[in-house]
Structures are given as structure tokens and as C-alpha cells.
JSON list of C-alpha atoms in Angstrom, two decimals:
[
{"chain": "A", "resi": 158, "resn": "MET", "atom": "CA", "xyz": [-104.13, 21.04, 7.71]},
{"chain": "A", "resi": 159, "resn": "LYS", "atom": "CA", "xyz": [-102.12, 22.24, 10.71]},
{"chain": "A", "resi": 160, "resn": "THR", "atom": "CA", "xyz": [-98.67, 23.54, 9.88]},
{"chain": "A", "resi": 161, "resn": "VAL", "atom": "CA", "xyz": [-95.72, 22.39, 11.94]},
{"chain": "A", "resi": 162, "resn": "PRO", "atom": "CA", "xyz": [-93.27, 25.06, 13.12]},
{"chain": "A", "resi": 163, "resn": "ARG", "atom": "CA", "xyz": [-89.96, 24.74, 11.38]},
{"chain": "A", "resi": 164, "resn": "GLN", "atom": "CA", "xyz": [-86.58, 26.31, 11.02]},
{"chain": "A", "resi": 165, "resn": "THR", "atom": "CA", "xyz": [-84.79, 26.29, 7.72]},
{"chain": "A", "resi": 166, "resn": "LYS", "atom": "CA", "xyz": [-81.26, 27.57, 7.36]},
{"chain": "A", "resi": 167, "resn": "ALA", "atom": "CA", "xyz": [-82.39, 31.18, 7.75]},
{"chain": "A", "resi": 168, "resn": "TRP", "atom": "CA", "xyz": [-86.15, 31.19, 8.45]},
{"chain": "A", "resi": 169, "resn": "ALA", "atom": "CA", "xyz": [-87.78, 30.25, 11.76]},
{"chain": "A", "resi": 170, "resn": "GLU", "atom": "CA", "xyz": [-91.48, 29.78, 12.53]},
{"chain": "A", "resi": 171, "resn": "GLY", "atom": "CA", "xyz": [-92.89, 29.78, 16.05]},
{"chain": "A", "resi": 172, "resn": "PHE", "atom": "CA", "xyz": [-95.59, 27.96, 17.98]},
{"chain": "A", "resi": 173, "resn": "PRO", "atom": "CA", "xyz": [-99.21, 28.72, 18.79]},
{"chain": "A", "resi": 174, "resn": "PRO", "atom": "CA", "xyz": [-99.82, 30.19, 22.24]},
{"chain": "A", "resi": 175, "resn": "VAL", "atom": "CA", "xyz": [-100.17, 28.10, 25.36]},
{"chain": "A", "resi": 176, "resn": "GLU", "atom": "CA", "xyz": [-103.50, 29.68, 26.22]},
{"chain": "A", "resi": 177, "resn": "PRO", "atom": "CA", "xyz": [-105.34, 28.75, 29.43]},
{"chain": "A", "resi": 178, "resn": "ARG", "atom": "CA", "xyz": [-108.99, 29.76, 29.67]},
{"chain": "A", "resi": 179, "resn": "ARG", "atom": "CA", "xyz": [-108.42, 32.14, 32.57]},
{"chain": "A", "resi": 180, "resn": "ALA", "atom": "CA", "xyz": [-105.07, 33.71, 31.79]},
{"chain": "A", "resi": 181, "resn": "ARG", "atom": "CA", "xyz": [-103.67, 36.18, 34.29]},
{"chain": "A", "resi": 182, "resn": "VAL", "atom": "CA", "xyz": [-100.18, 36.78, 32.92]},
{"chain": "A", "resi": 183, "resn": "LEU", "atom": "CA", "xyz": [-98.70, 36.46, 29.43]},
{"chain": "A", "resi": 184, "resn": "ILE", "atom": "CA", "xyz": [-95.01, 35.58, 29.20]},
{"chain": "A", "resi": 185, "resn": "LEU", "atom": "CA", "xyz": [-93.66, 36.71, 25.83]},
{"chain": "A", "resi": 186, "resn": "GLY", "atom": "CA", "xyz": [-90.38, 35.51, 24.36]},
{"chain": "A", "resi": 187, "resn": "THR", "atom": "CA", "xyz": [-89.02, 36.55, 20.97]},
{"chain": "A", "resi": 188, "resn": "LEU", "atom": "CA", "xyz": [-89.13, 33.38, 18.82]},
{"chain": "A", "resi": 189, "resn": "PRO", "atom": "CA", "xyz": [-88.38, 29.75, 19.75]},
{"chain": "A", "resi": 190, "resn": "SER", "atom": "CA", "xyz": [-84.76, 28.67, 19.42]},
{"chain": "A", "resi": 191, "resn": "ALA", "atom": "CA", "xyz": [-83.71, 26.14, 16.81]},
{"chain": "A", "resi": 192, "resn": "GLU", "atom": "CA", "xyz": [-83.61, 23.48, 19.55]},
{"chain": "A", "resi": 193, "resn": "SER", "atom": "CA", "xyz": [-87.10, 24.40, 20.75]},
{"chain": "A", "resi": 194, "resn": "ILE", "atom": "CA", "xyz": [-88.43, 24.19, 17.20]},
{"chain": "A", "resi": 195, "resn": "ARG", "atom": "CA", "xyz": [-86.71, 20.83, 16.70]},
{"chain": "A", "resi": 196, "resn": "GLN", "atom": "CA", "xyz": [-88.33, 19.45, 19.88]},
{"chain": "A", "resi": 197, "resn": "GLY", "atom": "CA", "xyz": [-91.67, 21.23, 19.40]},
{"chain": "A", "resi": 198, "resn": "GLN", "atom": "CA", "xyz": [-91.49, 22.71, 22.91]},
{"chain": "A", "resi": 199, "resn": "TYR", "atom": "CA", "xyz": [-91.13, 26.17, 24.36]},
{"chain": "A", "resi": 200, "resn": "TYR", "atom": "CA", "xyz": [-87.72, 26.78, 26.00]},
{"chain": "A", "resi": 201, "resn": "ALA", "atom": "CA", "xyz": [-86.36, 23.32, 25.14]},
{"chain": "A", "resi": 202, "resn": "HIS", "atom": "CA", "xyz": [-82.65, 24.17, 25.17]},
{"chain": "A", "resi": 203, "resn": "PRO", "atom": "CA", "xyz": [-81.24, 22.27, 28.17]},
{"chain": "A", "resi": 204, "resn": "ARG", "atom": "CA", "xyz": [-79.30, 25.33, 29.43]},
{"chain": "A", "resi": 205, "resn": "ASN", "atom": "CA", "xyz": [-82.25, 27.73, 29.19]},
{"chain": "A", "resi": 206, "resn": "ALA", "atom": "CA", "xyz": [-83.22, 28.79, 32.72]},
{"chain": "A", "resi": 207, "resn": "PHE", "atom": "CA", "xyz": [-86.94, 29.13, 31.95]},
{"chain": "A", "resi": 208, "resn": "TRP", "atom": "CA", "xyz": [-88.09, 25.71, 33.16]},
{"chain": "A", "resi": 209, "resn": "PRO", "atom": "CA", "xyz": [-85.85, 25.68, 36.24]},
{"chain": "A", "resi": 210, "resn": "ILE", "atom": "CA", "xyz": [-87.34, 29.08, 37.16]},
{"chain": "A", "resi": 211, "resn": "MET", "atom": "CA", "xyz": [-90.87, 27.82, 36.50]},
{"chain": "A", "resi": 212, "resn": "GLY", "atom": "CA", "xyz": [-90.01, 24.83, 38.68]},
{"chain": "A", "resi": 213, "resn": "GLU", "atom": "CA", "xyz": [-89.05, 27.10, 41.56]},
{"chain": "A", "resi": 214, "resn": "LEU", "atom": "CA", "xyz": [-92.09, 29.35, 41.18]},
{"chain": "A", "resi": 215, "resn": "PHE", "atom": "CA", "xyz": [-94.88, 27.02, 40.02]},
{"chain": "A", "resi": 216, "resn": "GLY", "atom": "CA", "xyz": [-93.62, 23.46, 40.48]},
{"chain": "A", "resi": 217, "resn": "ALA", "atom": "CA", "xyz": [-93.33, 23.18, 36.68]},
{"chain": "A", "resi": 218, "resn": "GLY", "atom": "CA", "xyz": [-89.67, 22.19, 36.36]},
{"chain": "A", "resi": 219, "resn": "ARG", "atom": "CA", "xyz": [-87.95, 19.91, 33.86]},
{"chain": "A", "resi": 220, "resn": "GLU", "atom": "CA", "xyz": [-88.54, 16.89, 36.08]},
{"chain": "A", "resi": 221, "resn": "TRP", "atom": "CA", "xyz": [-92.12, 16.88, 34.75]},
{"chain": "A", "resi": 222, "resn": "PRO", "atom": "CA", "xyz": [-93.12, 15.87, 31.21]},
{"chain": "A", "resi": 223, "resn": "TYR", "atom": "CA", "xyz": [-93.65, 18.89, 28.96]},
{"chain": "A", "resi": 224, "resn": "GLY", "atom": "CA", "xyz": [-97.46, 18.58, 28.90]},
{"chain": "A", "resi": 225, "resn": "GLN", "atom": "CA", "xyz": [-97.59, 18.42, 32.69]},
{"chain": "A", "resi": 226, "resn": "ARG", "atom": "CA", "xyz": [-95.44, 21.58, 32.95]},
{"chain": "A", "resi": 227, "resn": "LEU", "atom": "CA", "xyz": [-97.86, 23.40, 30.67]},
{"chain": "A", "resi": 228, "resn": "ARG", "atom": "CA", "xyz": [-100.83, 22.23, 32.78]},
{"chain": "A", "resi": 229, "resn": "LYS", "atom": "CA", "xyz": [-99.14, 23.45, 35.96]},
{"chain": "A", "resi": 230, "resn": "LEU", "atom": "CA", "xyz": [-98.62, 26.89, 34.41]},
{"chain": "A", "resi": 231, "resn": "ALA", "atom": "CA", "xyz": [-102.19, 26.96, 33.08]},
{"chain": "A", "resi": 232, "resn": "ALA", "atom": "CA", "xyz": [-103.50, 26.21, 36.58]},
{"chain": "A", "resi": 233, "resn": "ARG", "atom": "CA", "xyz": [-101.95, 29.51, 37.69]},
{"chain": "A", "resi": 234, "resn": "GLY", "atom": "CA", "xyz": [-103.19, 31.42, 34.65]},
{"chain": "A", "resi": 235, "resn": "VAL", "atom": "CA", "xyz": [-99.77, 31.63, 32.99]},
{"chain": "A", "resi": 236, "resn": "MET", "atom": "CA", "xyz": [-99.88, 31.94, 29.20]},
{"chain": "A", "resi": 237, "resn": "LEU", "atom": "CA", "xyz": [-96.84, 31.48, 26.92]},
{"chain": "A", "resi": 238, "resn": "TRP", "atom": "CA", "xyz": [-96.23, 32.92, 23.48]},
{"chain": "A", "resi": 239, "resn": "ASP", "atom": "CA", "xyz": [-93.68, 34.82, 21.46]},
{"chain": "A", "resi": 240, "resn": "VAL", "atom": "CA", "xyz": [-93.71, 38.29, 19.96]},
{"chain": "A", "resi": 241, "resn": "LEU", "atom": "CA", "xyz": [-92.80, 36.88, 16.54]},
{"chain": "A", "resi": 242, "resn": "GLN", "atom": "CA", "xyz": [-94.66, 34.27, 14.55]},
{"chain": "A", "resi": 243, "resn": "ALA", "atom": "CA", "xyz": [-91.79, 33.96, 12.08]},
{"chain": "A", "resi": 244, "resn": "ALA", "atom": "CA", "xyz": [-88.56, 35.68, 11.12]},
{"chain": "A", "resi": 245, "resn": "GLN", "atom": "CA", "xyz": [-85.45, 35.39, 9.05]},
{"chain": "A", "resi": 246, "resn": "ARG", "atom": "CA", "xyz": [-82.95, 34.26, 11.66]},
{"chain": "A", "resi": 247, "resn": "PRO", "atom": "CA", "xyz": [-79.92, 32.13, 10.96]},
{"chain": "A", "resi": 248, "resn": "GLY", "atom": "CA", "xyz": [-79.26, 30.20, 14.16]},
{"chain": "A", "resi": 249, "resn": "SER", "atom": "CA", "xyz": [-81.00, 30.92, 17.46]},
{"chain": "A", "resi": 250, "resn": "LEU", "atom": "CA", "xyz": [-79.74, 34.29, 18.67]},
{"chain": "A", "resi": 251, "resn": "ASP", "atom": "CA", "xyz": [-82.20, 37.16, 18.93]},
{"chain": "A", "resi": 252, "resn": "ALA", "atom": "CA", "xyz": [-79.48, 39.45, 17.61]},
{"chain": "A", "resi": 253, "resn": "ALA", "atom": "CA", "xyz": [-79.56, 37.49, 14.32]},
{"chain": "A", "resi": 254, "resn": "ILE", "atom": "CA", "xyz": [-83.24, 38.32, 13.62]},
{"chain": "A", "resi": 255, "resn": "HIS", "atom": "CA", "xyz": [-83.45, 40.34, 10.41]},
{"chain": "A", "resi": 256, "resn": "PRO", "atom": "CA", "xyz": [-85.20, 43.61, 11.37]},
{"chain": "A", "resi": 257, "resn": "ARG", "atom": "CA", "xyz": [-87.26, 43.78, 8.16]},
{"chain": "A", "resi": 258, "resn": "ARG", "atom": "CA", "xyz": [-87.99, 40.10, 7.60]},
{"chain": "A", "resi": 259, "resn": "LEU", "atom": "CA", "xyz": [-90.27, 39.20, 10.44]},
{"chain": "A", "resi": 260, "resn": "ALA", "atom": "CA", "xyz": [-93.95, 38.65, 11.15]},
{"chain": "A", "resi": 261, "resn": "PRO", "atom": "CA", "xyz": [-95.40, 39.45, 14.57]},
{"chain": "A", "resi": 262, "resn": "ASN", "atom": "CA", "xyz": [-97.93, 37.21, 16.24]},
{"chain": "A", "resi": 263, "resn": "ALA", "atom": "CA", "xyz": [-101.57, 38.31, 16.54]},
{"chain": "A", "resi": 264, "resn": "ILE", "atom": "CA", "xyz": [-101.13, 39.51, 20.10]},
{"chain": "A", "resi": 265, "resn": "PRO", "atom": "CA", "xyz": [-103.90, 42.15, 19.83]},
{"chain": "A", "resi": 266, "resn": "ASP", "atom": "CA", "xyz": [-106.38, 39.33, 19.05]},
{"chain": "A", "resi": 267, "resn": "LEU", "atom": "CA", "xyz": [-105.06, 37.33, 22.01]},
{"chain": "A", "resi": 268, "resn": "LEU", "atom": "CA", "xyz": [-105.65, 40.30, 24.31]},
{"chain": "A", "resi": 269, "resn": "VAL", "atom": "CA", "xyz": [-109.24, 40.60, 23.06]},
{"chain": "A", "resi": 270, "resn": "ARG", "atom": "CA", "xyz": [-109.82, 36.94, 23.95]},
{"chain": "A", "resi": 271, "resn": "HIS", "atom": "CA", "xyz": [-108.37, 37.49, 27.44]},
{"chain": "A", "resi": 272, "resn": "PRO", "atom": "CA", "xyz": [-109.80, 40.66, 29.00]},
{"chain": "A", "resi": 273, "resn": "GLU", "atom": "CA", "xyz": [-108.99, 39.21, 32.44]},
{"chain": "A", "resi": 274, "resn": "LEU", "atom": "CA", "xyz": [-105.24, 39.41, 31.72]},
{"chain": "A", "resi": 275, "resn": "GLU", "atom": "CA", "xyz": [-103.36, 41.41, 34.36]},
{"chain": "A", "resi": 276, "resn": "ALA", "atom": "CA", "xyz": [-99.78, 41.54, 33.07]},
{"chain": "A", "resi": 277, "resn": "ILE", "atom": "CA", "xyz": [-97.42, 40.95, 30.17]},
{"chain": "A", "resi": 278, "resn": "VAL", "atom": "CA", "xyz": [-93.93, 39.82, 31.13]},
{"chain": "A", "resi": 279, "resn": "PHE", "atom": "CA", "xyz": [-91.15, 39.97, 28.55]},
{"chain": "A", "resi": 280, "resn": "ASN", "atom": "CA", "xyz": [-88.49, 37.25, 28.64]},
{"chain": "A", "resi": 281, "resn": "GLY", "atom": "CA", "xyz": [-85.60, 39.61, 27.93]},
{"chain": "A", "resi": 282, "resn": "GLY", "atom": "CA", "xyz": [-84.99, 42.99, 26.37]},
{"chain": "A", "resi": 283, "resn": "ALA", "atom": "CA", "xyz": [-85.24, 41.78, 22.77]},
{"chain": "A", "resi": 284, "resn": "ALA", "atom": "CA", "xyz": [-88.80, 40.53, 23.33]},
{"chain": "A", "resi": 285, "resn": "GLU", "atom": "CA", "xyz": [-89.79, 43.86, 24.86]},
{"chain": "A", "resi": 286, "resn": "ALA", "atom": "CA", "xyz": [-88.14, 45.89, 22.07]},
{"chain": "A", "resi": 287, "resn": "LEU", "atom": "CA", "xyz": [-89.79, 43.83, 19.32]},
{"chain": "A", "resi": 288, "resn": "PHE", "atom": "CA", "xyz": [-93.17, 44.11, 21.06]},
{"chain": "A", "resi": 289, "resn": "ARG", "atom": "CA", "xyz": [-92.89, 47.90, 21.37]},
{"chain": "A", "resi": 290, "resn": "ARG", "atom": "CA", "xyz": [-91.67, 48.26, 17.78]},
{"chain": "A", "resi": 291, "resn": "HIS", "atom": "CA", "xyz": [-94.05, 45.87, 15.99]},
{"chain": "A", "resi": 292, "resn": "VAL", "atom": "CA", "xyz": [-97.06, 45.11, 18.22]},
{"chain": "A", "resi": 293, "resn": "ALA", "atom": "CA", "xyz": [-97.81, 47.71, 20.92]},
{"chain": "A", "resi": 294, "resn": "ALA", "atom": "CA", "xyz": [-99.43, 50.29, 18.65]},
{"chain": "A", "resi": 295, "resn": "ALA", "atom": "CA", "xyz": [-101.85, 47.69, 17.27]},
{"chain": "A", "resi": 296, "resn": "CYS", "atom": "CA", "xyz": [-102.87, 46.76, 20.83]},
{"chain": "A", "resi": 297, "resn": "GLY", "atom": "CA", "xyz": [-103.97, 50.31, 21.61]},
{"chain": "A", "resi": 298, "resn": "ALA", "atom": "CA", "xyz": [-106.34, 50.56, 24.57]},
{"chain": "A", "resi": 299, "resn": "GLN", "atom": "CA", "xyz": [-106.02, 46.82, 25.27]},
{"chain": "A", "resi": 300, "resn": "LEU", "atom": "CA", "xyz": [-102.76, 47.63, 27.08]},
{"chain": "A", "resi": 301, "resn": "ALA", "atom": "CA", "xyz": [-104.50, 50.02, 29.48]},
{"chain": "A", "resi": 302, "resn": "GLY", "atom": "CA", "xyz": [-104.43, 48.64, 32.98]},
{"chain": "A", "resi": 303, "resn": "LEU", "atom": "CA", "xyz": [-101.92, 45.91, 32.15]},
{"chain": "A", "resi": 304, "resn": "THR", "atom": "CA", "xyz": [-98.60, 45.74, 33.96]},
{"chain": "A", "resi": 305, "resn": "LEU", "atom": "CA", "xyz": [-95.75, 45.44, 31.44]},
{"chain": "A", "resi": 306, "resn": "ALA", "atom": "CA", "xyz": [-92.46, 44.14, 32.84]},
{"chain": "A", "resi": 307, "resn": "ARG", "atom": "CA", "xyz": [-89.15, 43.25, 31.21]},
{"chain": "A", "resi": 308, "resn": "LEU", "atom": "CA", "xyz": [-87.34, 40.44, 33.00]},
{"chain": "A", "resi": 309, "resn": "PRO", "atom": "CA", "xyz": [-83.84, 39.06, 32.47]},
{"chain": "A", "resi": 310, "resn": "SER", "atom": "CA", "xyz": [-83.67, 36.67, 29.55]},
{"chain": "A", "resi": 311, "resn": "THR", "atom": "CA", "xyz": [-83.63, 33.02, 30.53]},
{"chain": "A", "resi": 312, "resn": "SER", "atom": "CA", "xyz": [-81.56, 32.22, 27.43]},
{"chain": "A", "resi": 313, "resn": "PRO", "atom": "CA", "xyz": [-78.16, 30.61, 27.98]},
{"chain": "A", "resi": 314, "resn": "ALA", "atom": "CA", "xyz": [-76.77, 33.36, 25.72]},
{"chain": "A", "resi": 315, "resn": "HIS", "atom": "CA", "xyz": [-77.69, 35.93, 28.41]},
{"chain": "A", "resi": 316, "resn": "ALA", "atom": "CA", "xyz": [-74.89, 35.24, 30.88]},
{"chain": "A", "resi": 317, "resn": "ALA", "atom": "CA", "xyz": [-74.74, 38.74, 32.39]},
{"chain": "A", "resi": 318, "resn": "ARG", "atom": "CA", "xyz": [-76.77, 37.53, 35.39]},
{"chain": "A", "resi": 319, "resn": "THR", "atom": "CA", "xyz": [-76.51, 34.42, 37.49]},
{"chain": "A", "resi": 320, "resn": "PHE", "atom": "CA", "xyz": [-79.36, 31.96, 37.81]},
{"chain": "A", "resi": 321, "resn": "ALA", "atom": "CA", "xyz": [-80.02, 33.28, 41.34]},
{"chain": "A", "resi": 322, "resn": "GLN", "atom": "CA", "xyz": [-80.30, 36.86, 40.04]},
{"chain": "A", "resi": 323, "resn": "LYS", "atom": "CA", "xyz": [-82.64, 35.81, 37.25]},
{"chain": "A", "resi": 324, "resn": "LEU", "atom": "CA", "xyz": [-84.75, 33.77, 39.66]},
{"chain": "A", "resi": 325, "resn": "ALA", "atom": "CA", "xyz": [-85.04, 36.70, 42.09]},
{"chain": "A", "resi": 326, "resn": "ALA", "atom": "CA", "xyz": [-86.26, 39.04, 39.33]},
{"chain": "A", "resi": 327, "resn": "TRP", "atom": "CA", "xyz": [-88.76, 36.51, 37.98]},
{"chain": "A", "resi": 328, "resn": "ARG", "atom": "CA", "xyz": [-89.95, 35.66, 41.51]},
{"chain": "A", "resi": 329, "resn": "ALA", "atom": "CA", "xyz": [-90.67, 39.32, 42.28]},
{"chain": "A", "resi": 330, "resn": "ALA", "atom": "CA", "xyz": [-92.53, 39.93, 39.00]},
{"chain": "A", "resi": 331, "resn": "LEU", "atom": "CA", "xyz": [-94.60, 36.75, 39.14]},
{"chain": "A", "resi": 332, "resn": "ALA", "atom": "CA", "xyz": [-95.38, 36.81, 42.88]},
{"chain": "A", "resi": 333, "resn": "PRO", "atom": "CA", "xyz": [-99.02, 37.88, 42.33]},
{"chain": "A", "resi": 334, "resn": "PHE", "atom": "CA", "xyz": [-99.60, 34.87, 40.08]},
{"chain": "A", "resi": 335, "resn": "ARG", "atom": "CA", "xyz": [-98.12, 32.13, 42.24]},
{"chain": "A", "resi": 336, "resn": "THR", "atom": "CA", "xyz": [-101.44, 31.32, 43.89]},
{"chain": "A", "resi": 337, "resn": "PRO", "atom": "CA", "xyz": [-104.71, 30.66, 42.10]},
{"chain": "A", "resi": 338, "resn": "ARG", "atom": "CA", "xyz": [-107.16, 33.52, 41.87]},
{"chain": "A", "resi": 339, "resn": "ARG", "atom": "CA", "xyz": [-109.92, 33.05, 44.44]},
{"chain": "A", "resi": 340, "resn": "GLY", "atom": "CA", "xyz": [-112.73, 30.94, 43.05]},
{"chain": "A", "resi": 341, "resn": "THR", "atom": "CA", "xyz": [-110.65, 29.51, 40.18]},
{"chain": "A", "resi": 342, "resn": "ALA", "atom": "CA", "xyz": [-108.79, 26.65, 41.84]},
{"chain": "A", "resi": 343, "resn": "GLY", "atom": "CA", "xyz": [-109.07, 23.46, 39.82]},
{"chain": "A", "resi": 344, "resn": "ARG", "atom": "CA", "xyz": [-110.50, 25.12, 36.73]}
]
């Protein structure tokens, strides 16, 4: 029986990866927000800049139904997941994640399934820090040759940068993935 992600008062569980067959870039967040868990969708908070940025870069904005957005990203080889599978976290803020009560996702296994992956992009500093602290060592040689890039968090809690600044950073990092790889269009 498939388990449904949930968030209790202090414990949050994430989603499975959005995993296209020919992934080129993996976007890693920390753990879905309470609103995302409630809706069963990545980046569901209406003020999160993720989908507006994906709309600008890949035509996968909020104007499309969620499933269509995921298909548009998959067509460009964009994979979504989070560093954490579950954690003690009252509320939605990354800063509230208990440092000793968390379970990382099986990212090393994901990398084995996707040897064609070119880059891992972190949606914010917390995602990168958790990856380096709890996952990177287990990935070992699988990280060789991959570009690792920390981008500004799309979370509404990260107000240090404007939408335009966030978009510019994401645009620069994801530029190589905005067009289909030759020979893979329509797959």
C-alpha cells in the first residue's frame, strides 16, 4: 500500500521524486512545506516563486494544471526531489527542522538510476547544507562530473532577494537545460 505524505504537528514526510526517464538536472529542495503536503504538490504555496520561475524558463507556470507543469519539466529533463524524506519540523520553515530527527532521501540510488545527469541545483542554502551534511558522502564518486549549484531559495520566507534577482540566478544556472538535448525531443 502506497503511503501518503503527511505533516503532523511536528513531523513532516515528503514526496517521491518527479523522475523523467532522461533526467539532465536534479532540483533539490529541503522538504515540502505544510501547504505543499496538504495539496500533494511540490512548491504549492501561492507565494513560492518556484512555479513562476519555471513558467519563465520552461513554460511550466501556475497557469497550467500541476500534472502538465511536471510534464513540461520532464520534457526538458528536469527532475524534482528533496534532500529530506522526513523530519521533525513544526511548521514549514527550514530553520525549524530538528538537526537530529531527520531522514534523508535515497539520493545515491537516484544518481545510480540516472548516470546521464549533468547537474544538481539546490533550491536555497538549507537544501545545500543538508545535502552536504547528510547525503554527499554516501554519493561518493557519483558526484564526479556533476555541476553542483546553490540558487536563491524560491520560498516566500526568503525575502532577501527580489523575484527578478531570483529569476536571473535561476535563468543563468538552468540555461543549458532550457532546450531539449539533441535527439531527445518528444521522448
